[in-house]
Amino acid sequence: MEQEKQSGLLRTSWAGKPCYRLENVDSTNEYAKKIAEQGAEHGTLILAKEQTRGKGRRGRAWMSPKGDNIYMSILLRPQIEPNNASMLTLVAAMAVAEGIREVSGLKTQIKWPNDIVVQGKKVCGILTEMSAEVGKVHYVVIGIGINVHNRDFPQEIRETATSLDLQAGTRQDQTELVEAIWKAFEGYYESYCKTQDMSALQEKYNRQLANCDQAVKVLNGEYSYEGIARGITPKGELLVETEGETRLVSSGEVSVRGIYGYV
Ligand code: BTN
């Protein structure tokens, strides 16, 4: 595996320092977890041009062709309760949405909990993994895959996926995107850490929520129900109104789908 460690690359305070740039790797999340076990520091970023076993949520594969897209994972060592760690994925979603908006000018939205959508189609997925014991987080790895230069998608995701180039109509700069995302992340992460929840970020998150006031179907394997999504709570749960009651949906447990489309 060819690799290069570049510390001065990103104009951020700590996120992305150091930064490892890999030609190819099985999965940037796996690589980040491996170096975390060896003592790598908070803020370390892994960027790869290609992944041979890119991982998506729920055990799915994440297609990772060479050079087309951003595949990256950050290693964090937050001093937080393990129960609060899943909200970091919402924090990352806000940073990606802002970074893309800033660099491309596109209107980005978040499909709860952490897909980034443009014009109702997915441009980014996030996979967060954690190593913890009772009361202590050892580390968190947030993996981000962004469709940047793809011109076409496999049949099964053609209706639901898009890329930044396709949406913007111009070639987007990967380095600018990466830098803007981690700059934004630093601010949101600081807000999150003060309370270990989304209370300071909830309103801003809800303003970008693609599912807000939309009909959704909540599926958790054993059962499913339909309702109207109304936004997130300070704990990052999705509020879903159904049959006169409001239910709290936690990420990780369930999948939320739009009834009339992907969102
Ligand atoms: C999803 O299913 O929406 C999450 C996709 C996450 C993909 C990214 S690409 C970089 C990082 N490495 C992986 O193996 N997965 C994540």
PDB file of C-alpha atoms and ligand atoms in Angstrom:
ATOM      1  CA  MET A   1       0.000   0.000   0.000  1.00  0.00           C
ATOM      2  CA  GLU A   2       1.410   3.345  -1.059  1.00  0.00           C
ATOM      3  CA  GLN A   3       0.937   6.076   1.480  1.00  0.00           C
ATOM      4  CA  GLU A   4       2.006   9.554   2.250  1.00  0.00           C
ATOM      5  CA  LYS A   5       1.595  11.475   5.518  1.00  0.00           C
ATOM      6  CA  GLN A   6       0.906  15.171   4.973  1.00  0.00           C
ATOM      7  CA  SER A   7       0.453  17.374   7.994  1.00  0.00           C
ATOM      8  CA  GLY A   8       0.310  20.859   6.553  1.00  0.00           C
ATOM      9  CA  LEU A   9      -2.196  20.139   3.833  1.00  0.00           C
ATOM     10  CA  LEU A  10      -5.460  21.358   5.330  1.00  0.00           C
ATOM     11  CA  ARG A  11      -5.970  24.873   6.624  1.00  0.00           C
ATOM     12  CA  THR A  12      -7.778  23.692   9.748  1.00  0.00           C
ATOM     13  CA  SER A  13      -6.827  23.849  13.414  1.00  0.00           C
ATOM     14  CA  TRP A  14      -6.828  20.131  14.196  1.00  0.00           C
ATOM     15  CA  ALA A  15      -9.247  18.186  12.011  1.00  0.00           C
ATOM     16  CA  GLY A  16      -7.223  16.445   9.319  1.00  0.00           C
ATOM     17  CA  LYS A  17      -3.912  16.733  11.118  1.00  0.00           C
ATOM     18  CA  PRO A  18      -2.105  14.591  10.349  1.00  0.00           C
ATOM     19  CA  CYS A  19      -3.551  13.526   7.011  1.00  0.00           C
ATOM     20  CA  TYR A  20      -2.657  10.215   5.347  1.00  0.00           C
ATOM     21  CA  ARG A  21      -3.222  10.084   1.586  1.00  0.00           C
ATOM     22  CA  LEU A  22      -3.515   6.551   0.232  1.00  0.00           C
ATOM     23  CA  GLU A  23      -3.573   5.406  -3.396  1.00  0.00           C
ATOM     24  CA  ASN A  24      -5.824   2.527  -2.438  1.00  0.00           C
ATOM     25  CA  VAL A  25      -7.033   0.799   0.683  1.00  0.00           C
ATOM     26  CA  ASP A  26      -9.660  -1.791   1.604  1.00  0.00           C
ATOM     27  CA  SER A  27     -11.681   0.773   3.575  1.00  0.00           C
ATOM     28  CA  THR A  28     -10.573   4.096   5.064  1.00  0.00           C
ATOM     29  CA  ASN A  29     -12.657   3.231   8.156  1.00  0.00           C
ATOM     30  CA  GLU A  30     -10.770  -0.043   8.608  1.00  0.00           C
ATOM     31  CA  TYR A  31      -7.444   1.739   8.152  1.00  0.00           C
ATOM     32  CA  ALA A  32      -8.414   4.443  10.667  1.00  0.00           C
ATOM     33  CA  LYS A  33      -9.444   1.806  13.226  1.00  0.00           C
ATOM     34  CA  LYS A  34      -6.155  -0.035  12.726  1.00  0.00           C
ATOM     35  CA  ILE A  35      -4.023   3.045  13.361  1.00  0.00           C
ATOM     36  CA  ALA A  36      -6.300   4.057  16.240  1.00  0.00           C
ATOM     37  CA  GLU A  37      -5.396   0.769  17.951  1.00  0.00           C
ATOM     38  CA  GLN A  38      -1.737   1.688  17.429  1.00  0.00           C
ATOM     39  CA  GLY A  39      -2.228   5.048  19.173  1.00  0.00           C
ATOM     40  CA  ALA A  40      -2.879   7.492  16.288  1.00  0.00           C
ATOM     41  CA  GLU A  41      -3.963  10.905  17.483  1.00  0.00           C
ATOM     42  CA  HIS A  42      -7.322  12.712  17.627  1.00  0.00           C
ATOM     43  CA  GLY A  43      -7.967  14.470  14.319  1.00  0.00           C
ATOM     44  CA  THR A  44      -6.026  12.054  12.094  1.00  0.00           C
ATOM     45  CA  LEU A  45      -7.597  11.903   8.617  1.00  0.00           C
ATOM     46  CA  ILE A  46      -7.329   9.088   6.085  1.00  0.00           C
ATOM     47  CA  LEU A  47      -8.033   9.941   2.459  1.00  0.00           C
ATOM     48  CA  ALA A  48      -7.960   7.336  -0.305  1.00  0.00           C
ATOM     49  CA  LYS A  49      -8.284   7.550  -4.087  1.00  0.00           C
ATOM     50  CA  GLU A  50      -9.868   4.095  -4.217  1.00  0.00           C
ATOM     51  CA  GLN A  51     -11.361   1.562  -1.800  1.00  0.00           C
ATOM     52  CA  THR A  52     -11.435  -2.146  -2.597  1.00  0.00           C
ATOM     53  CA  ARG A  53     -13.916  -3.025   0.189  1.00  0.00           C
ATOM     54  CA  GLY A  54     -15.714   0.240   0.892  1.00  0.00           C
ATOM     55  CA  LYS A  55     -18.378  -0.255   3.557  1.00  0.00           C
ATOM     56  CA  GLY A  56     -21.841   1.286   3.716  1.00  0.00           C
ATOM     57  CA  ARG A  57     -24.395   1.220   6.513  1.00  0.00           C
ATOM     58  CA  ARG A  58     -26.243  -1.989   7.417  1.00  0.00           C
ATOM     59  CA  GLY A  59     -23.475  -4.224   6.058  1.00  0.00           C
ATOM     60  CA  ARG A  60     -23.859  -2.928   2.501  1.00  0.00           C
ATOM     61  CA  ALA A  61     -20.913  -2.277   0.188  1.00  0.00           C
ATOM     62  CA  TRP A  62     -19.963   1.281  -0.827  1.00  0.00           C
ATOM     63  CA  MET A  63     -18.854   1.419  -4.446  1.00  0.00           C
ATOM     64  CA  SER A  64     -15.497   3.184  -4.499  1.00  0.00           C
ATOM     65  CA  PRO A  65     -14.066   3.514  -8.030  1.00  0.00           C
ATOM     66  CA  LYS A  66     -10.655   5.116  -8.417  1.00  0.00           C
ATOM     67  CA  GLY A  67     -10.355   8.881  -8.536  1.00  0.00           C
ATOM     68  CA  ASP A  68     -14.044   9.714  -8.951  1.00  0.00           C
ATOM     69  CA  ASN A  69     -14.975  10.454  -5.415  1.00  0.00           C
ATOM     70  CA  ILE A  70     -13.977  11.421  -1.907  1.00  0.00           C
ATOM     71  CA  TYR A  71     -13.413   8.528   0.488  1.00  0.00           C
ATOM     72  CA  MET A  72     -12.215   9.660   3.890  1.00  0.00           C
ATOM     73  CA  SER A  73     -12.326   8.791   7.578  1.00  0.00           C
ATOM     74  CA  ILE A  74     -11.442  10.859  10.604  1.00  0.00           C
ATOM     75  CA  LEU A  75     -10.292   9.463  13.928  1.00  0.00           C
ATOM     76  CA  LEU A  76     -11.696  11.174  17.022  1.00  0.00           C
ATOM     77  CA  ARG A  77     -10.960  10.588  20.682  1.00  0.00           C
ATOM     78  CA  PRO A  78     -13.833  12.476  22.318  1.00  0.00           C
ATOM     79  CA  GLN A  79     -14.283  12.534  26.082  1.00  0.00           C
ATOM     80  CA  ILE A  80     -17.965  11.711  25.991  1.00  0.00           C
ATOM     81  CA  GLU A  81     -20.448   9.110  27.229  1.00  0.00           C
ATOM     82  CA  PRO A  82     -20.600   6.218  24.724  1.00  0.00           C
ATOM     83  CA  ASN A  83     -24.388   6.687  24.545  1.00  0.00           C
ATOM     84  CA  ASN A  84     -23.890  10.161  23.099  1.00  0.00           C
ATOM     85  CA  ALA A  85     -21.482   9.125  20.340  1.00  0.00           C
ATOM     86  CA  SER A  86     -24.103   8.352  17.685  1.00  0.00           C
ATOM     87  CA  MET A  87     -24.894  12.087  17.455  1.00  0.00           C
ATOM     88  CA  LEU A  88     -21.422  12.683  16.014  1.00  0.00           C
ATOM     89  CA  THR A  89     -22.732  11.311  12.771  1.00  0.00           C
ATOM     90  CA  LEU A  90     -25.314  14.138  12.644  1.00  0.00           C
ATOM     91  CA  VAL A  91     -22.561  16.637  13.447  1.00  0.00           C
ATOM     92  CA  ALA A  92     -20.540  15.276  10.516  1.00  0.00           C
ATOM     93  CA  ALA A  93     -23.577  15.482   8.232  1.00  0.00           C
ATOM     94  CA  MET A  94     -23.947  19.188   9.051  1.00  0.00           C
ATOM     95  CA  ALA A  95     -20.272  19.772   8.236  1.00  0.00           C
ATOM     96  CA  VAL A  96     -20.488  17.932   4.912  1.00  0.00           C
ATOM     97  CA  ALA A  97     -23.672  19.794   3.953  1.00  0.00           C
ATOM     98  CA  GLU A  98     -21.991  23.121   4.728  1.00  0.00           C
ATOM     99  CA  GLY A  99     -18.696  22.261   2.999  1.00  0.00           C
ATOM    100  CA  ILE A 100     -20.455  21.209  -0.199  1.00  0.00           C
ATOM    101  CA  ARG A 101     -22.683  24.294  -0.123  1.00  0.00           C
ATOM    102  CA  GLU A 102     -19.743  26.620   0.366  1.00  0.00           C
ATOM    103  CA  VAL A 103     -17.563  25.163  -2.399  1.00  0.00           C
ATOM    104  CA  SER A 104     -20.162  24.241  -5.033  1.00  0.00           C
ATOM    105  CA  GLY A 105     -22.964  26.698  -4.287  1.00  0.00           C
ATOM    106  CA  LEU A 106     -25.422  23.765  -4.381  1.00  0.00           C
ATOM    107  CA  LYS A 107     -28.383  23.629  -2.004  1.00  0.00           C
ATOM    108  CA  THR A 108     -27.692  20.688   0.284  1.00  0.00           C
ATOM    109  CA  GLN A 109     -30.136  18.953   2.603  1.00  0.00           C
ATOM    110  CA  ILE A 110     -29.775  16.194   5.181  1.00  0.00           C
ATOM    111  CA  LYS A 111     -31.863  13.041   5.070  1.00  0.00           C
ATOM    112  CA  TRP A 112     -31.974  11.909   8.690  1.00  0.00           C
ATOM    113  CA  PRO A 113     -29.731  10.841  10.179  1.00  0.00           C
ATOM    114  CA  ASN A 114     -26.809  11.495   7.878  1.00  0.00           C
ATOM    115  CA  ASP A 115     -27.263  11.225   4.116  1.00  0.00           C
ATOM    116  CA  ILE A 116     -26.580  14.419   2.213  1.00  0.00           C
ATOM    117  CA  VAL A 117     -28.976  15.049  -0.635  1.00  0.00           C
ATOM    118  CA  VAL A 118     -29.052  17.501  -3.513  1.00  0.00           C
ATOM    119  CA  GLN A 119     -32.301  17.868  -5.473  1.00  0.00           C
ATOM    120  CA  GLY A 120     -33.698  14.850  -3.612  1.00  0.00           C
ATOM    121  CA  LYS A 121     -30.825  12.520  -4.553  1.00  0.00           C
ATOM    122  CA  LYS A 122     -28.006  11.180  -2.367  1.00  0.00           C
ATOM    123  CA  VAL A 123     -24.501  12.629  -2.862  1.00  0.00           C
ATOM    124  CA  CYS A 124     -22.914  11.468   0.376  1.00  0.00           C
ATOM    125  CA  GLY A 125     -23.132   8.677   2.933  1.00  0.00           C
ATOM    126  CA  ILE A 126     -21.569   8.546   6.392  1.00  0.00           C
ATOM    127  CA  LEU A 127     -20.602   5.490   8.425  1.00  0.00           C
ATOM    128  CA  THR A 128     -19.620   6.006  12.065  1.00  0.00           C
ATOM    129  CA  GLU A 129     -17.936   3.287  14.110  1.00  0.00           C
ATOM    130  CA  MET A 130     -16.839   3.307  17.727  1.00  0.00           C
ATOM    131  CA  SER A 131     -14.659   1.418  20.166  1.00  0.00           C
ATOM    132  CA  ALA A 132     -15.819   1.850  23.761  1.00  0.00           C
ATOM    133  CA  GLU A 133     -16.260   0.217  27.139  1.00  0.00           C
ATOM    134  CA  VAL A 134     -18.810   1.046  29.823  1.00  0.00           C
ATOM    135  CA  GLY A 135     -18.539   4.780  30.487  1.00  0.00           C
ATOM    136  CA  LYS A 136     -15.551   5.374  28.179  1.00  0.00           C
ATOM    137  CA  VAL A 137     -15.091   5.962  24.470  1.00  0.00           C
ATOM    138  CA  HIS A 138     -11.718   4.734  23.191  1.00  0.00           C
ATOM    139  CA  TYR A 139     -12.219   6.248  19.758  1.00  0.00           C
ATOM    140  CA  VAL A 140     -14.763   7.089  17.073  1.00  0.00           C
ATOM    141  CA  VAL A 141     -14.164   6.794  13.330  1.00  0.00           C
ATOM    142  CA  ILE A 142     -16.390   8.799  10.998  1.00  0.00           C
ATOM    143  CA  GLY A 143     -16.192   7.632   7.386  1.00  0.00           C
ATOM    144  CA  ILE A 144     -17.504   9.862   4.619  1.00  0.00           C
ATOM    145  CA  GLY A 145     -18.069   8.953   0.983  1.00  0.00           C
ATOM    146  CA  ILE A 146     -18.988  11.766  -1.437  1.00  0.00           C
ATOM    147  CA  ASN A 147     -19.949  11.281  -5.082  1.00  0.00           C
ATOM    148  CA  VAL A 148     -17.977  14.012  -6.829  1.00  0.00           C
ATOM    149  CA  HIS A 149     -17.150  13.200 -10.453  1.00  0.00           C
ATOM    150  CA  ASN A 150     -19.414  10.212 -11.279  1.00  0.00           C
ATOM    151  CA  ARG A 151     -21.309  10.626 -14.557  1.00  0.00           C
ATOM    152  CA  ASP A 152     -23.378   7.475 -14.197  1.00  0.00           C
ATOM    153  CA  PHE A 153     -24.510   5.007 -11.523  1.00  0.00           C
ATOM    154  CA  PRO A 154     -25.398   1.300 -11.454  1.00  0.00           C
ATOM    155  CA  GLN A 155     -29.026   0.516 -12.269  1.00  0.00           C
ATOM    156  CA  GLU A 156     -30.002  -0.193  -8.648  1.00  0.00           C
ATOM    157  CA  ILE A 157     -29.093   3.313  -7.395  1.00  0.00           C
ATOM    158  CA  ARG A 158     -29.596   5.352 -10.592  1.00  0.00           C
ATOM    159  CA  GLU A 159     -32.885   6.801  -9.342  1.00  0.00           C
ATOM    160  CA  THR A 160     -31.593   7.765  -5.898  1.00  0.00           C
ATOM    161  CA  ALA A 161     -27.924   8.786  -6.341  1.00  0.00           C
ATOM    162  CA  THR A 162     -26.232  11.745  -7.977  1.00  0.00           C
ATOM    163  CA  SER A 163     -22.839  13.481  -7.971  1.00  0.00           C
ATOM    164  CA  LEU A 164     -21.703  17.018  -7.299  1.00  0.00           C
ATOM    165  CA  ASP A 165     -20.407  17.475 -10.867  1.00  0.00           C
ATOM    166  CA  LEU A 166     -23.731  16.357 -12.331  1.00  0.00           C
ATOM    167  CA  GLN A 167     -25.654  18.725 -10.092  1.00  0.00           C
ATOM    168  CA  ALA A 168     -23.323  21.714 -10.369  1.00  0.00           C
ATOM    169  CA  GLY A 169     -22.609  21.287 -14.086  1.00  0.00           C
ATOM    170  CA  THR A 170     -18.928  22.020 -13.441  1.00  0.00           C
ATOM    171  CA  ARG A 171     -15.977  19.963 -12.194  1.00  0.00           C
ATOM    172  CA  GLN A 172     -15.699  20.278  -8.413  1.00  0.00           C
ATOM    173  CA  ASP A 173     -12.391  20.528  -6.572  1.00  0.00           C
ATOM    174  CA  GLN A 174     -11.890  17.653  -4.132  1.00  0.00           C
ATOM    175  CA  THR A 175      -9.202  19.378  -2.061  1.00  0.00           C
ATOM    176  CA  GLU A 176     -11.368  22.471  -1.551  1.00  0.00           C
ATOM    177  CA  LEU A 177     -14.294  20.286  -0.531  1.00  0.00           C
ATOM    178  CA  VAL A 178     -12.261  18.294   1.981  1.00  0.00           C
ATOM    179  CA  GLU A 179     -10.856  21.445   3.564  1.00  0.00           C
ATOM    180  CA  ALA A 180     -14.236  23.217   3.776  1.00  0.00           C
ATOM    181  CA  ILE A 181     -15.838  20.142   5.373  1.00  0.00           C
ATOM    182  CA  TRP A 182     -13.245  19.782   8.142  1.00  0.00           C
ATOM    183  CA  LYS A 183     -13.211  23.520   8.837  1.00  0.00           C
ATOM    184  CA  ALA A 184     -16.976  23.404   9.320  1.00  0.00           C
ATOM    185  CA  PHE A 185     -16.678  20.225  11.376  1.00  0.00           C
ATOM    186  CA  GLU A 186     -14.376  21.891  13.914  1.00  0.00           C
ATOM    187  CA  GLY A 187     -17.022  24.493  14.796  1.00  0.00           C
ATOM    188  CA  TYR A 188     -19.922  22.037  14.992  1.00  0.00           C
ATOM    189  CA  TYR A 189     -17.853  19.540  16.994  1.00  0.00           C
ATOM    190  CA  GLU A 190     -17.020  22.228  19.544  1.00  0.00           C
ATOM    191  CA  SER A 191     -20.733  23.064  19.979  1.00  0.00           C
ATOM    192  CA  TYR A 192     -21.599  19.388  20.328  1.00  0.00           C
ATOM    193  CA  CYS A 193     -18.859  18.710  22.917  1.00  0.00           C
ATOM    194  CA  LYS A 194     -20.066  21.498  25.251  1.00  0.00           C
ATOM    195  CA  THR A 195     -23.311  19.609  25.973  1.00  0.00           C
ATOM    196  CA  GLN A 196     -22.609  16.207  24.376  1.00  0.00           C
ATOM    197  CA  ASP A 197     -25.792  16.623  22.402  1.00  0.00           C
ATOM    198  CA  MET A 198     -27.420  18.512  19.547  1.00  0.00           C
ATOM    199  CA  SER A 199     -29.128  21.204  21.632  1.00  0.00           C
ATOM    200  CA  ALA A 200     -27.038  24.044  20.146  1.00  0.00           C
ATOM    201  CA  LEU A 201     -27.249  22.585  16.620  1.00  0.00           C
ATOM    202  CA  GLN A 202     -30.797  21.230  16.553  1.00  0.00           C
ATOM    203  CA  GLU A 203     -32.427  24.267  14.907  1.00  0.00           C
ATOM    204  CA  LYS A 204     -29.817  24.555  12.195  1.00  0.00           C
ATOM    205  CA  TYR A 205     -29.993  20.803  11.532  1.00  0.00           C
ATOM    206  CA  ASN A 206     -33.784  20.926  11.299  1.00  0.00           C
ATOM    207  CA  ARG A 207     -33.675  23.793   8.790  1.00  0.00           C
ATOM    208  CA  GLN A 208     -31.732  21.491   6.442  1.00  0.00           C
ATOM    209  CA  LEU A 209     -33.736  18.357   7.134  1.00  0.00           C
ATOM    210  CA  ALA A 210     -34.967  16.967   3.816  1.00  0.00           C
ATOM    211  CA  ASN A 211     -37.544  14.757   5.555  1.00  0.00           C
ATOM    212  CA  CYS A 212     -39.029  17.599   7.605  1.00  0.00           C
ATOM    213  CA  ASP A 213     -42.847  17.502   7.381  1.00  0.00           C
ATOM    214  CA  GLN A 214     -42.580  14.654   4.865  1.00  0.00           C
ATOM    215  CA  ALA A 215     -44.343  11.310   4.966  1.00  0.00           C
ATOM    216  CA  VAL A 216     -41.855   8.623   6.021  1.00  0.00           C
ATOM    217  CA  LYS A 217     -41.872   4.912   6.660  1.00  0.00           C
ATOM    218  CA  VAL A 218     -39.929   3.709   9.702  1.00  0.00           C
ATOM    219  CA  LEU A 219     -38.605   0.162   9.365  1.00  0.00           C
ATOM    220  CA  ASN A 220     -36.779  -1.796  12.019  1.00  0.00           C
ATOM    221  CA  GLY A 221     -36.856  -5.338  10.751  1.00  0.00           C
ATOM    222  CA  GLU A 222     -39.684  -6.647  12.919  1.00  0.00           C
ATOM    223  CA  TYR A 223     -42.213  -3.888  12.351  1.00  0.00           C
ATOM    224  CA  SER A 224     -42.793  -0.772  10.283  1.00  0.00           C
ATOM    225  CA  TYR A 225     -45.097   2.220  10.488  1.00  0.00           C
ATOM    226  CA  GLU A 226     -45.783   5.394   8.559  1.00  0.00           C
ATOM    227  CA  GLY A 227     -45.914   8.938   9.834  1.00  0.00           C
ATOM    228  CA  ILE A 228     -44.818  12.515   9.283  1.00  0.00           C
ATOM    229  CA  ALA A 229     -41.231  13.479  10.246  1.00  0.00           C
ATOM    230  CA  ARG A 230     -41.142  16.647  12.357  1.00  0.00           C
ATOM    231  CA  GLY A 231     -37.447  17.254  13.071  1.00  0.00           C
ATOM    232  CA  ILE A 232     -34.842  16.057  15.563  1.00  0.00           C
ATOM    233  CA  THR A 233     -34.706  16.269  19.349  1.00  0.00           C
ATOM    234  CA  PRO A 234     -31.638  17.555  21.255  1.00  0.00           C
ATOM    235  CA  LYS A 235     -30.553  13.880  21.446  1.00  0.00           C
ATOM    236  CA  GLY A 236     -30.637  13.541  17.661  1.00  0.00           C
ATOM    237  CA  GLU A 237     -33.709  11.311  17.534  1.00  0.00           C
ATOM    238  CA  LEU A 238     -36.222  11.861  14.748  1.00  0.00           C
ATOM    239  CA  LEU A 239     -39.719  12.902  15.836  1.00  0.00           C
ATOM    240  CA  VAL A 240     -42.332  11.025  13.831  1.00  0.00           C
ATOM    241  CA  GLU A 241     -46.039  11.815  14.220  1.00  0.00           C
ATOM    242  CA  THR A 242     -48.216   8.805  13.718  1.00  0.00           C
ATOM    243  CA  GLU A 243     -51.835   8.100  14.635  1.00  0.00           C
ATOM    244  CA  GLY A 244     -52.107  10.994  17.043  1.00  0.00           C
ATOM    245  CA  GLU A 245     -48.884  10.256  18.930  1.00  0.00           C
ATOM    246  CA  THR A 246     -45.290  11.359  18.433  1.00  0.00           C
ATOM    247  CA  ARG A 247     -42.660   8.648  18.431  1.00  0.00           C
ATOM    248  CA  LEU A 248     -38.918   9.072  18.921  1.00  0.00           C
ATOM    249  CA  VAL A 249     -36.785   7.225  16.378  1.00  0.00           C
ATOM    250  CA  SER A 250     -33.131   6.544  17.225  1.00  0.00           C
ATOM    251  CA  SER A 251     -30.551   6.206  14.471  1.00  0.00           C
ATOM    252  CA  GLY A 252     -28.908   2.816  14.241  1.00  0.00           C
ATOM    253  CA  GLU A 253     -32.118   1.016  15.195  1.00  0.00           C
ATOM    254  CA  VAL A 254     -34.115   1.744  12.114  1.00  0.00           C
ATOM    255  CA  SER A 255     -34.181   2.898   8.542  1.00  0.00           C
ATOM    256  CA  VAL A 256     -36.403   5.792   7.484  1.00  0.00           C
ATOM    257  CA  ARG A 257     -37.601   5.989   3.898  1.00  0.00           C
ATOM    258  CA  GLY A 258     -39.630   8.522   2.016  1.00  0.00           C
ATOM    259  CA  ILE A 259     -42.978   7.163   0.969  1.00  0.00           C
ATOM    260  CA  TYR A 260     -43.076   9.053  -2.333  1.00  0.00           C
ATOM    261  CA  GLY A 261     -39.377   8.810  -3.207  1.00  0.00           C
ATOM    262  CA  TYR A 262     -35.918   8.506  -1.674  1.00  0.00           C
ATOM    263  CA  VAL A 263     -36.409  11.438   0.726  1.00  0.00           C
TER     264      VAL A 263
HETATM  265  C1  BTN B   1     -23.874   4.737   3.671  1.00  0.00           C
HETATM  266  O1  BTN B   1     -24.219   3.562   3.544  1.00  0.00           O
HETATM  267  O2  BTN B   1     -24.591   5.660   3.288  1.00  0.00           O
HETATM  268  C2  BTN B   1     -22.536   5.059   4.309  1.00  0.00           C
HETATM  269  C3  BTN B   1     -21.433   5.052   3.315  1.00  0.00           C
HETATM  270  C4  BTN B   1     -20.081   5.414   3.897  1.00  0.00           C
HETATM  271  C5  BTN B   1     -18.963   5.285   2.888  1.00  0.00           C
HETATM  272  C6  BTN B   1     -17.662   5.826   3.390  1.00  0.00           C
HETATM  273  S1  BTN B   1     -16.441   5.942   2.119  1.00  0.00           S
HETATM  274  C7  BTN B   1     -15.210   6.277   3.306  1.00  0.00           C
HETATM  275  C8  BTN B   1     -15.490   5.392   4.500  1.00  0.00           C
HETATM  276  N1  BTN B   1     -14.878   4.086   4.330  1.00  0.00           N
HETATM  277  C9  BTN B   1     -15.772   3.114   4.207  1.00  0.00           C
HETATM  278  O3  BTN B   1     -15.512   1.904   4.036  1.00  0.00           O
HETATM  279  N2  BTN B   1     -17.005   3.616   4.295  1.00  0.00           N
HETATM  280  C10 BTN B   1     -16.993   5.047   4.513  1.00  0.00           C
END
